[in-house]
């Protein structure tokens, strides 16, 4: 099992550009999540999904969009990138909600200049 | 509002000693707690979890203690090794249906193991 994979590993965007961060899991998990981690800080939930076709906002959704057309994939879209979106982005998945461990991908380091 | 925080931002530990990482939480309704380890440049990795109906849980070289009276969580690492150097996060999950799977993370504690 590869677990949770993310691409790209690094990306530099100019202000106003758009991009999609890819996330794939091969554990057949229903639940998937996107977090951002700013330097020296904990993880903030951006969006989550409880299954294919179902997504909902987390704590910091502004400036982002997601879709979940398959169980395996959960891409995160940044429209009109802003310097405030400079961060490390982590995708995670879990078997179910509640008291279940979330498995994290290696992260994407994004810089917006 | 709800928060999960850590008492010490940096913990320096001598190799072979035991480490204790502390975490305070404010939501008395939280029913699940989890510790993650994050090495530099990597994603968080699960260490151990505990449900609110337990006071203690042990894993391999790690023990988590939960004190619901004072809303305190701690992670103990026995015989700390250089490979234990990382940032450690605690996270909590609320007990309401609205917080089914949402974990609230603390800021993290940097553990530095010295020879």
PDB file of C-alpha atoms in Angstrom:
ATOM      1  CA  UNK A   1       0.000   0.000   0.000  1.00  0.00           C
ATOM      2  CA  UNK A   2       1.267   3.464  -0.851  1.00  0.00           C
ATOM      3  CA  UNK A   3      -1.092   4.990   1.714  1.00  0.00           C
ATOM      4  CA  UNK A   4      -1.794   8.659   1.032  1.00  0.00           C
ATOM      5  CA  UNK A   5       0.130  10.252  -1.801  1.00  0.00           C
ATOM      6  CA  UNK A   6       0.281  13.936  -2.706  1.00  0.00           C
ATOM      7  CA  UNK A   7       1.579  15.809  -5.717  1.00  0.00           C
ATOM      8  CA  UNK A   8       3.416  18.046  -6.238  1.00  0.00           C
ATOM      9  CA  UNK A   9       5.875  18.123  -3.344  1.00  0.00           C
ATOM     10  CA  UNK A  10       6.787  21.754  -3.911  1.00  0.00           C
ATOM     11  CA  UNK A  11       5.268  24.574  -5.922  1.00  0.00           C
ATOM     12  CA  UNK A  12       5.802  28.292  -6.332  1.00  0.00           C
ATOM     13  CA  UNK A  13       2.844  30.316  -7.589  1.00  0.00           C
ATOM     14  CA  UNK A  14       2.509  33.936  -8.539  1.00  0.00           C
ATOM     15  CA  UNK A  15      -0.296  35.965  -6.998  1.00  0.00           C
ATOM     16  CA  UNK A  16      -3.513  35.382  -8.904  1.00  0.00           C
ATOM     17  CA  UNK A  17      -2.506  32.049 -10.411  1.00  0.00           C
ATOM     18  CA  UNK A  18      -4.497  28.882  -9.809  1.00  0.00           C
ATOM     19  CA  UNK A  19      -3.483  25.299  -9.205  1.00  0.00           C
ATOM     20  CA  UNK A  20      -4.741  21.932  -8.045  1.00  0.00           C
ATOM     21  CA  UNK A  21      -3.097  19.905  -5.316  1.00  0.00           C
ATOM     22  CA  UNK A  22      -3.609  16.204  -5.910  1.00  0.00           C
ATOM     23  CA  UNK A  23      -4.310  13.636  -3.200  1.00  0.00           C
ATOM     24  CA  UNK A  24      -4.862   9.908  -3.630  1.00  0.00           C
ATOM     25  CA  UNK A  25      -5.307   7.128  -1.086  1.00  0.00           C
ATOM     26  CA  UNK A  26      -5.323   3.387  -1.737  1.00  0.00           C
ATOM     27  CA  UNK A  27      -6.758   2.230   1.603  1.00  0.00           C
ATOM     28  CA  UNK A  28     -10.390   2.421   0.505  1.00  0.00           C
ATOM     29  CA  UNK A  29     -11.054   5.031   3.183  1.00  0.00           C
ATOM     30  CA  UNK A  30     -14.328   6.886   2.977  1.00  0.00           C
ATOM     31  CA  UNK A  31     -13.186   9.964   4.875  1.00  0.00           C
ATOM     32  CA  UNK A  32     -10.629  12.384   3.475  1.00  0.00           C
ATOM     33  CA  UNK A  33      -9.336  15.732   4.684  1.00  0.00           C
ATOM     34  CA  UNK A  34      -7.256  18.692   3.649  1.00  0.00           C
ATOM     35  CA  UNK A  35      -5.233  20.620   6.220  1.00  0.00           C
ATOM     36  CA  UNK A  36      -2.846  23.494   6.053  1.00  0.00           C
ATOM     37  CA  UNK A  37       0.066  23.973   8.403  1.00  0.00           C
ATOM     38  CA  UNK A  38       1.655  27.371   8.847  1.00  0.00           C
ATOM     39  CA  UNK A  39       5.180  27.636  10.330  1.00  0.00           C
ATOM     40  CA  UNK A  40       5.273  26.714  14.002  1.00  0.00           C
ATOM     41  CA  UNK A  41       1.555  26.065  14.077  1.00  0.00           C
ATOM     42  CA  UNK A  42      -0.784  23.124  14.267  1.00  0.00           C
ATOM     43  CA  UNK A  43      -2.973  21.843  11.499  1.00  0.00           C
ATOM     44  CA  UNK A  44      -6.063  23.707  10.359  1.00  0.00           C
ATOM     45  CA  UNK A  45      -8.831  21.839   8.562  1.00  0.00           C
ATOM     46  CA  UNK A  46      -9.702  23.322   5.161  1.00  0.00           C
ATOM     47  CA  UNK A  47     -12.235  20.851   3.716  1.00  0.00           C
ATOM     48  CA  UNK A  48     -13.277  17.304   4.345  1.00  0.00           C
ATOM     49  CA  UNK A  49     -15.275  14.581   2.644  1.00  0.00           C
ATOM     50  CA  UNK A  50     -17.230  11.660   4.080  1.00  0.00           C
ATOM     51  CA  UNK A  51     -17.496   9.842   0.776  1.00  0.00           C
ATOM     52  CA  UNK A  52     -17.551  10.237  -2.990  1.00  0.00           C
ATOM     53  CA  UNK A  53     -19.743  13.168  -3.975  1.00  0.00           C
ATOM     54  CA  UNK A  54     -19.925  14.618  -0.442  1.00  0.00           C
ATOM     55  CA  UNK A  55     -17.735  17.473   0.763  1.00  0.00           C
ATOM     56  CA  UNK A  56     -17.998  20.114   3.458  1.00  0.00           C
ATOM     57  CA  UNK A  57     -16.108  23.104   4.780  1.00  0.00           C
ATOM     58  CA  UNK A  58     -13.673  22.939   7.633  1.00  0.00           C
ATOM     59  CA  UNK A  59     -12.216  25.736   9.699  1.00  0.00           C
ATOM     60  CA  UNK A  60     -10.438  27.730   6.964  1.00  0.00           C
ATOM     61  CA  UNK A  61     -12.156  27.086   3.575  1.00  0.00           C
ATOM     62  CA  UNK A  62     -11.932  30.550   2.008  1.00  0.00           C
ATOM     63  CA  UNK A  63      -9.918  30.613  -1.202  1.00  0.00           C
ATOM     64  CA  UNK A  64     -10.144  26.850  -1.751  1.00  0.00           C
ATOM     65  CA  UNK A  65     -12.432  24.366  -3.435  1.00  0.00           C
ATOM     66  CA  UNK A  66     -12.587  20.589  -3.441  1.00  0.00           C
ATOM     67  CA  UNK A  67     -14.294  17.788  -5.275  1.00  0.00           C
ATOM     68  CA  UNK A  68     -14.628  14.063  -4.560  1.00  0.00           C
ATOM     69  CA  UNK A  69     -15.668  12.153  -7.649  1.00  0.00           C
ATOM     70  CA  UNK A  70     -14.054   8.873  -6.534  1.00  0.00           C
ATOM     71  CA  UNK A  71     -13.246   7.227  -3.217  1.00  0.00           C
ATOM     72  CA  UNK A  72      -9.523   7.414  -3.956  1.00  0.00           C
ATOM     73  CA  UNK A  73      -9.044  11.045  -5.034  1.00  0.00           C
ATOM     74  CA  UNK A  74      -9.622  14.306  -3.222  1.00  0.00           C
ATOM     75  CA  UNK A  75      -8.062  17.243  -5.109  1.00  0.00           C
ATOM     76  CA  UNK A  76      -7.792  20.713  -3.584  1.00  0.00           C
ATOM     77  CA  UNK A  77      -8.160  23.672  -5.902  1.00  0.00           C
ATOM     78  CA  UNK A  78      -6.647  27.093  -5.212  1.00  0.00           C
ATOM     79  CA  UNK A  79      -8.192  29.897  -7.235  1.00  0.00           C
ATOM     80  CA  UNK A  80      -6.520  33.313  -7.403  1.00  0.00           C
ATOM     81  CA  UNK A  81      -3.600  32.440  -5.162  1.00  0.00           C
ATOM     82  CA  UNK A  82      -2.701  34.936  -2.441  1.00  0.00           C
ATOM     83  CA  UNK A  83       0.430  35.232  -0.237  1.00  0.00           C
ATOM     84  CA  UNK A  84      -1.703  34.202   2.753  1.00  0.00           C
ATOM     85  CA  UNK A  85      -2.008  30.767   1.149  1.00  0.00           C
ATOM     86  CA  UNK A  86       1.707  30.139   1.494  1.00  0.00           C
ATOM     87  CA  UNK A  87       1.758  27.054   3.667  1.00  0.00           C
ATOM     88  CA  UNK A  88       2.311  23.314   3.774  1.00  0.00           C
ATOM     89  CA  UNK A  89      -0.765  21.369   2.753  1.00  0.00           C
ATOM     90  CA  UNK A  90      -1.511  17.902   4.064  1.00  0.00           C
ATOM     91  CA  UNK A  91      -4.082  15.479   2.833  1.00  0.00           C
ATOM     92  CA  UNK A  92      -5.311  12.754   5.175  1.00  0.00           C
ATOM     93  CA  UNK A  93      -7.763   9.879   5.156  1.00  0.00           C
ATOM     94  CA  UNK A  94      -9.465   7.688   7.716  1.00  0.00           C
ATOM     95  CA  UNK A  95     -11.590   4.547   7.677  1.00  0.00           C
ATOM     96  CA  UNK A  96     -14.479   6.405   9.271  1.00  0.00           C
ATOM     97  CA  UNK A  97     -15.207   9.501  11.283  1.00  0.00           C
ATOM     98  CA  UNK A  98     -15.094   9.538  15.035  1.00  0.00           C
ATOM     99  CA  UNK A  99     -12.340   7.804  16.935  1.00  0.00           C
ATOM    100  CA  UNK A 100     -10.354   6.588  13.972  1.00  0.00           C
ATOM    101  CA  UNK A 101      -6.750   7.370  13.159  1.00  0.00           C
ATOM    102  CA  UNK A 102      -6.159   9.740  10.267  1.00  0.00           C
ATOM    103  CA  UNK A 103      -3.366   8.778   7.894  1.00  0.00           C
ATOM    104  CA  UNK A 104      -1.423  11.695   6.434  1.00  0.00           C
ATOM    105  CA  UNK A 105       0.327  12.240   3.153  1.00  0.00           C
ATOM    106  CA  UNK A 106       3.836  13.741   2.914  1.00  0.00           C
ATOM    107  CA  UNK A 107       2.579  17.251   2.198  1.00  0.00           C
ATOM    108  CA  UNK A 108       2.863  19.897  -0.500  1.00  0.00           C
ATOM    109  CA  UNK A 109       4.909  23.001   0.263  1.00  0.00           C
ATOM    110  CA  UNK A 110       3.337  25.956  -1.527  1.00  0.00           C
ATOM    111  CA  UNK A 111       4.801  29.440  -1.811  1.00  0.00           C
ATOM    112  CA  UNK A 112       2.796  32.307  -3.289  1.00  0.00           C
ATOM    113  CA  UNK A 113       4.849  35.353  -4.287  1.00  0.00           C
TER     114      UNK A 113
ATOM    115  CA  UNK B   1     -13.797  28.837  22.212  1.00  0.00           C
ATOM    116  CA  UNK B   2     -12.415  25.315  22.136  1.00  0.00           C
ATOM    117  CA  UNK B   3      -8.667  24.960  22.067  1.00  0.00           C
ATOM    118  CA  UNK B   4      -5.949  22.444  22.395  1.00  0.00           C
ATOM    119  CA  UNK B   5      -2.620  23.748  23.532  1.00  0.00           C
ATOM    120  CA  UNK B   6       0.742  22.567  24.685  1.00  0.00           C
ATOM    121  CA  UNK B   7       2.599  23.746  27.758  1.00  0.00           C
ATOM    122  CA  UNK B   8       6.156  23.622  26.370  1.00  0.00           C
ATOM    123  CA  UNK B   9       7.102  24.626  22.846  1.00  0.00           C
ATOM    124  CA  UNK B  10      10.539  22.921  23.060  1.00  0.00           C
ATOM    125  CA  UNK B  11      11.667  19.974  25.137  1.00  0.00           C
ATOM    126  CA  UNK B  12      15.322  18.987  25.314  1.00  0.00           C
ATOM    127  CA  UNK B  13      15.917  15.422  26.487  1.00  0.00           C
ATOM    128  CA  UNK B  14      19.071  13.435  26.972  1.00  0.00           C
ATOM    129  CA  UNK B  15      19.260  10.174  25.089  1.00  0.00           C
ATOM    130  CA  UNK B  16      18.087   7.326  27.273  1.00  0.00           C
ATOM    131  CA  UNK B  17      15.988   9.507  29.546  1.00  0.00           C
ATOM    132  CA  UNK B  18      12.206   9.498  29.610  1.00  0.00           C
ATOM    133  CA  UNK B  19      10.301  12.312  27.896  1.00  0.00           C
ATOM    134  CA  UNK B  20       7.024  13.783  29.026  1.00  0.00           C
ATOM    135  CA  UNK B  21       5.059  15.986  26.648  1.00  0.00           C
ATOM    136  CA  UNK B  22       2.037  17.791  28.028  1.00  0.00           C
ATOM    137  CA  UNK B  23      -1.163  18.987  26.449  1.00  0.00           C
ATOM    138  CA  UNK B  24      -4.062  20.979  27.870  1.00  0.00           C
ATOM    139  CA  UNK B  25      -7.503  20.917  26.338  1.00  0.00           C
ATOM    140  CA  UNK B  26     -10.492  23.085  27.077  1.00  0.00           C
ATOM    141  CA  UNK B  27     -13.432  21.143  25.655  1.00  0.00           C
ATOM    142  CA  UNK B  28     -14.637  18.913  28.460  1.00  0.00           C
ATOM    143  CA  UNK B  29     -16.947  17.172  25.973  1.00  0.00           C
ATOM    144  CA  UNK B  30     -14.066  15.827  23.873  1.00  0.00           C
ATOM    145  CA  UNK B  31     -14.182  12.039  23.787  1.00  0.00           C
ATOM    146  CA  UNK B  32     -11.124  11.060  21.792  1.00  0.00           C
ATOM    147  CA  UNK B  33      -7.514  12.181  21.895  1.00  0.00           C
ATOM    148  CA  UNK B  34      -4.622  11.333  19.669  1.00  0.00           C
ATOM    149  CA  UNK B  35      -0.889  11.986  19.542  1.00  0.00           C
ATOM    150  CA  UNK B  36       0.997  12.476  16.318  1.00  0.00           C
ATOM    151  CA  UNK B  37       4.722  12.709  15.613  1.00  0.00           C
ATOM    152  CA  UNK B  38       5.963  14.872  12.777  1.00  0.00           C
ATOM    153  CA  UNK B  39       9.539  14.620  11.585  1.00  0.00           C
ATOM    154  CA  UNK B  40      11.024  17.456   9.586  1.00  0.00           C
ATOM    155  CA  UNK B  41       9.632  17.589   6.058  1.00  0.00           C
ATOM    156  CA  UNK B  42       7.146  14.778   6.611  1.00  0.00           C
ATOM    157  CA  UNK B  43       3.476  14.382   7.358  1.00  0.00           C
ATOM    158  CA  UNK B  44       2.196  13.618  10.863  1.00  0.00           C
ATOM    159  CA  UNK B  45       2.449  10.001  11.925  1.00  0.00           C
ATOM    160  CA  UNK B  46       0.116   8.341  14.419  1.00  0.00           C
ATOM    161  CA  UNK B  47       1.661   7.408  17.755  1.00  0.00           C
ATOM    162  CA  UNK B  48      -1.138   6.480  20.111  1.00  0.00           C
ATOM    163  CA  UNK B  49      -4.727   7.392  20.925  1.00  0.00           C
ATOM    164  CA  UNK B  50      -7.014   7.219  23.909  1.00  0.00           C
ATOM    165  CA  UNK B  51     -10.752   7.450  24.438  1.00  0.00           C
ATOM    166  CA  UNK B  52     -12.259   9.489  27.205  1.00  0.00           C
ATOM    167  CA  UNK B  53     -13.438   6.407  29.085  1.00  0.00           C
ATOM    168  CA  UNK B  54      -9.804   5.491  29.766  1.00  0.00           C
ATOM    169  CA  UNK B  55      -7.144   7.079  31.965  1.00  0.00           C
ATOM    170  CA  UNK B  56      -4.090   5.402  30.527  1.00  0.00           C
ATOM    171  CA  UNK B  57      -3.021   3.546  27.458  1.00  0.00           C
ATOM    172  CA  UNK B  58       0.337   2.021  26.645  1.00  0.00           C
ATOM    173  CA  UNK B  59       2.062   1.343  23.376  1.00  0.00           C
ATOM    174  CA  UNK B  60       5.552   0.427  22.443  1.00  0.00           C
ATOM    175  CA  UNK B  61       7.765   2.737  24.549  1.00  0.00           C
ATOM    176  CA  UNK B  62       4.923   5.255  24.770  1.00  0.00           C
ATOM    177  CA  UNK B  63       2.205   5.849  27.327  1.00  0.00           C
ATOM    178  CA  UNK B  64      -0.636   8.343  27.128  1.00  0.00           C
ATOM    179  CA  UNK B  65      -2.272   9.581  30.313  1.00  0.00           C
ATOM    180  CA  UNK B  66      -5.603  11.368  30.382  1.00  0.00           C
ATOM    181  CA  UNK B  67      -6.724  13.409  33.367  1.00  0.00           C
ATOM    182  CA  UNK B  68     -10.262  14.559  32.660  1.00  0.00           C
ATOM    183  CA  UNK B  69     -10.560  16.371  35.977  1.00  0.00           C
ATOM    184  CA  UNK B  70      -7.986  18.962  34.963  1.00  0.00           C
ATOM    185  CA  UNK B  71      -8.368  18.427  31.202  1.00  0.00           C
ATOM    186  CA  UNK B  72      -4.800  17.372  30.723  1.00  0.00           C
ATOM    187  CA  UNK B  73      -3.179  14.881  28.390  1.00  0.00           C
ATOM    188  CA  UNK B  74       0.416  13.712  28.427  1.00  0.00           C
ATOM    189  CA  UNK B  75       2.628  11.540  26.290  1.00  0.00           C
ATOM    190  CA  UNK B  76       5.468   9.684  27.927  1.00  0.00           C
ATOM    191  CA  UNK B  77       8.288   8.266  25.844  1.00  0.00           C
ATOM    192  CA  UNK B  78      10.522   5.761  27.581  1.00  0.00           C
ATOM    193  CA  UNK B  79      14.277   5.610  26.914  1.00  0.00           C
ATOM    194  CA  UNK B  80      14.215   8.454  24.400  1.00  0.00           C
ATOM    195  CA  UNK B  81      16.232   7.825  21.272  1.00  0.00           C
ATOM    196  CA  UNK B  82      17.655  10.192  18.620  1.00  0.00           C
ATOM    197  CA  UNK B  83      14.918   9.008  16.261  1.00  0.00           C
ATOM    198  CA  UNK B  84      12.356  10.466  18.659  1.00  0.00           C
ATOM    199  CA  UNK B  85      13.453  13.993  17.764  1.00  0.00           C
ATOM    200  CA  UNK B  86      10.405  15.553  16.128  1.00  0.00           C
ATOM    201  CA  UNK B  87       7.416  17.790  16.734  1.00  0.00           C
ATOM    202  CA  UNK B  88       4.662  16.116  18.715  1.00  0.00           C
ATOM    203  CA  UNK B  89       1.040  17.177  18.344  1.00  0.00           C
ATOM    204  CA  UNK B  90      -1.914  16.337  20.466  1.00  0.00           C
ATOM    205  CA  UNK B  91      -5.362  16.508  18.939  1.00  0.00           C
ATOM    206  CA  UNK B  92      -8.863  16.146  20.307  1.00  0.00           C
ATOM    207  CA  UNK B  93     -12.233  15.273  18.875  1.00  0.00           C
ATOM    208  CA  UNK B  94     -15.447  16.658  20.257  1.00  0.00           C
ATOM    209  CA  UNK B  95     -18.297  14.377  21.203  1.00  0.00           C
ATOM    210  CA  UNK B  96     -21.047  16.066  19.199  1.00  0.00           C
ATOM    211  CA  UNK B  97     -22.307  14.712  15.891  1.00  0.00           C
ATOM    212  CA  UNK B  98     -21.095  17.906  14.274  1.00  0.00           C
ATOM    213  CA  UNK B  99     -17.526  17.073  15.225  1.00  0.00           C
ATOM    214  CA  UNK B 100     -17.684  13.423  14.118  1.00  0.00           C
ATOM    215  CA  UNK B 101     -14.237  13.210  12.647  1.00  0.00           C
ATOM    216  CA  UNK B 102     -12.822  16.665  13.012  1.00  0.00           C
ATOM    217  CA  UNK B 103      -9.656  16.771  14.999  1.00  0.00           C
ATOM    218  CA  UNK B 104      -8.521  19.993  16.631  1.00  0.00           C
ATOM    219  CA  UNK B 105      -4.747  20.147  16.796  1.00  0.00           C
ATOM    220  CA  UNK B 106      -2.464  21.899  19.223  1.00  0.00           C
ATOM    221  CA  UNK B 107       0.527  23.931  18.054  1.00  0.00           C
ATOM    222  CA  UNK B 108       3.042  21.167  18.787  1.00  0.00           C
ATOM    223  CA  UNK B 109       6.079  20.585  20.981  1.00  0.00           C
ATOM    224  CA  UNK B 110       9.533  20.258  19.492  1.00  0.00           C
ATOM    225  CA  UNK B 111      11.454  17.424  21.151  1.00  0.00           C
ATOM    226  CA  UNK B 112      15.210  17.547  20.779  1.00  0.00           C
ATOM    227  CA  UNK B 113      17.195  14.510  21.863  1.00  0.00           C
ATOM    228  CA  UNK B 114      20.771  15.245  22.888  1.00  0.00           C
ATOM    229  CA  UNK B 115      23.551  12.645  23.125  1.00  0.00           C
TER     230      UNK B 115
END
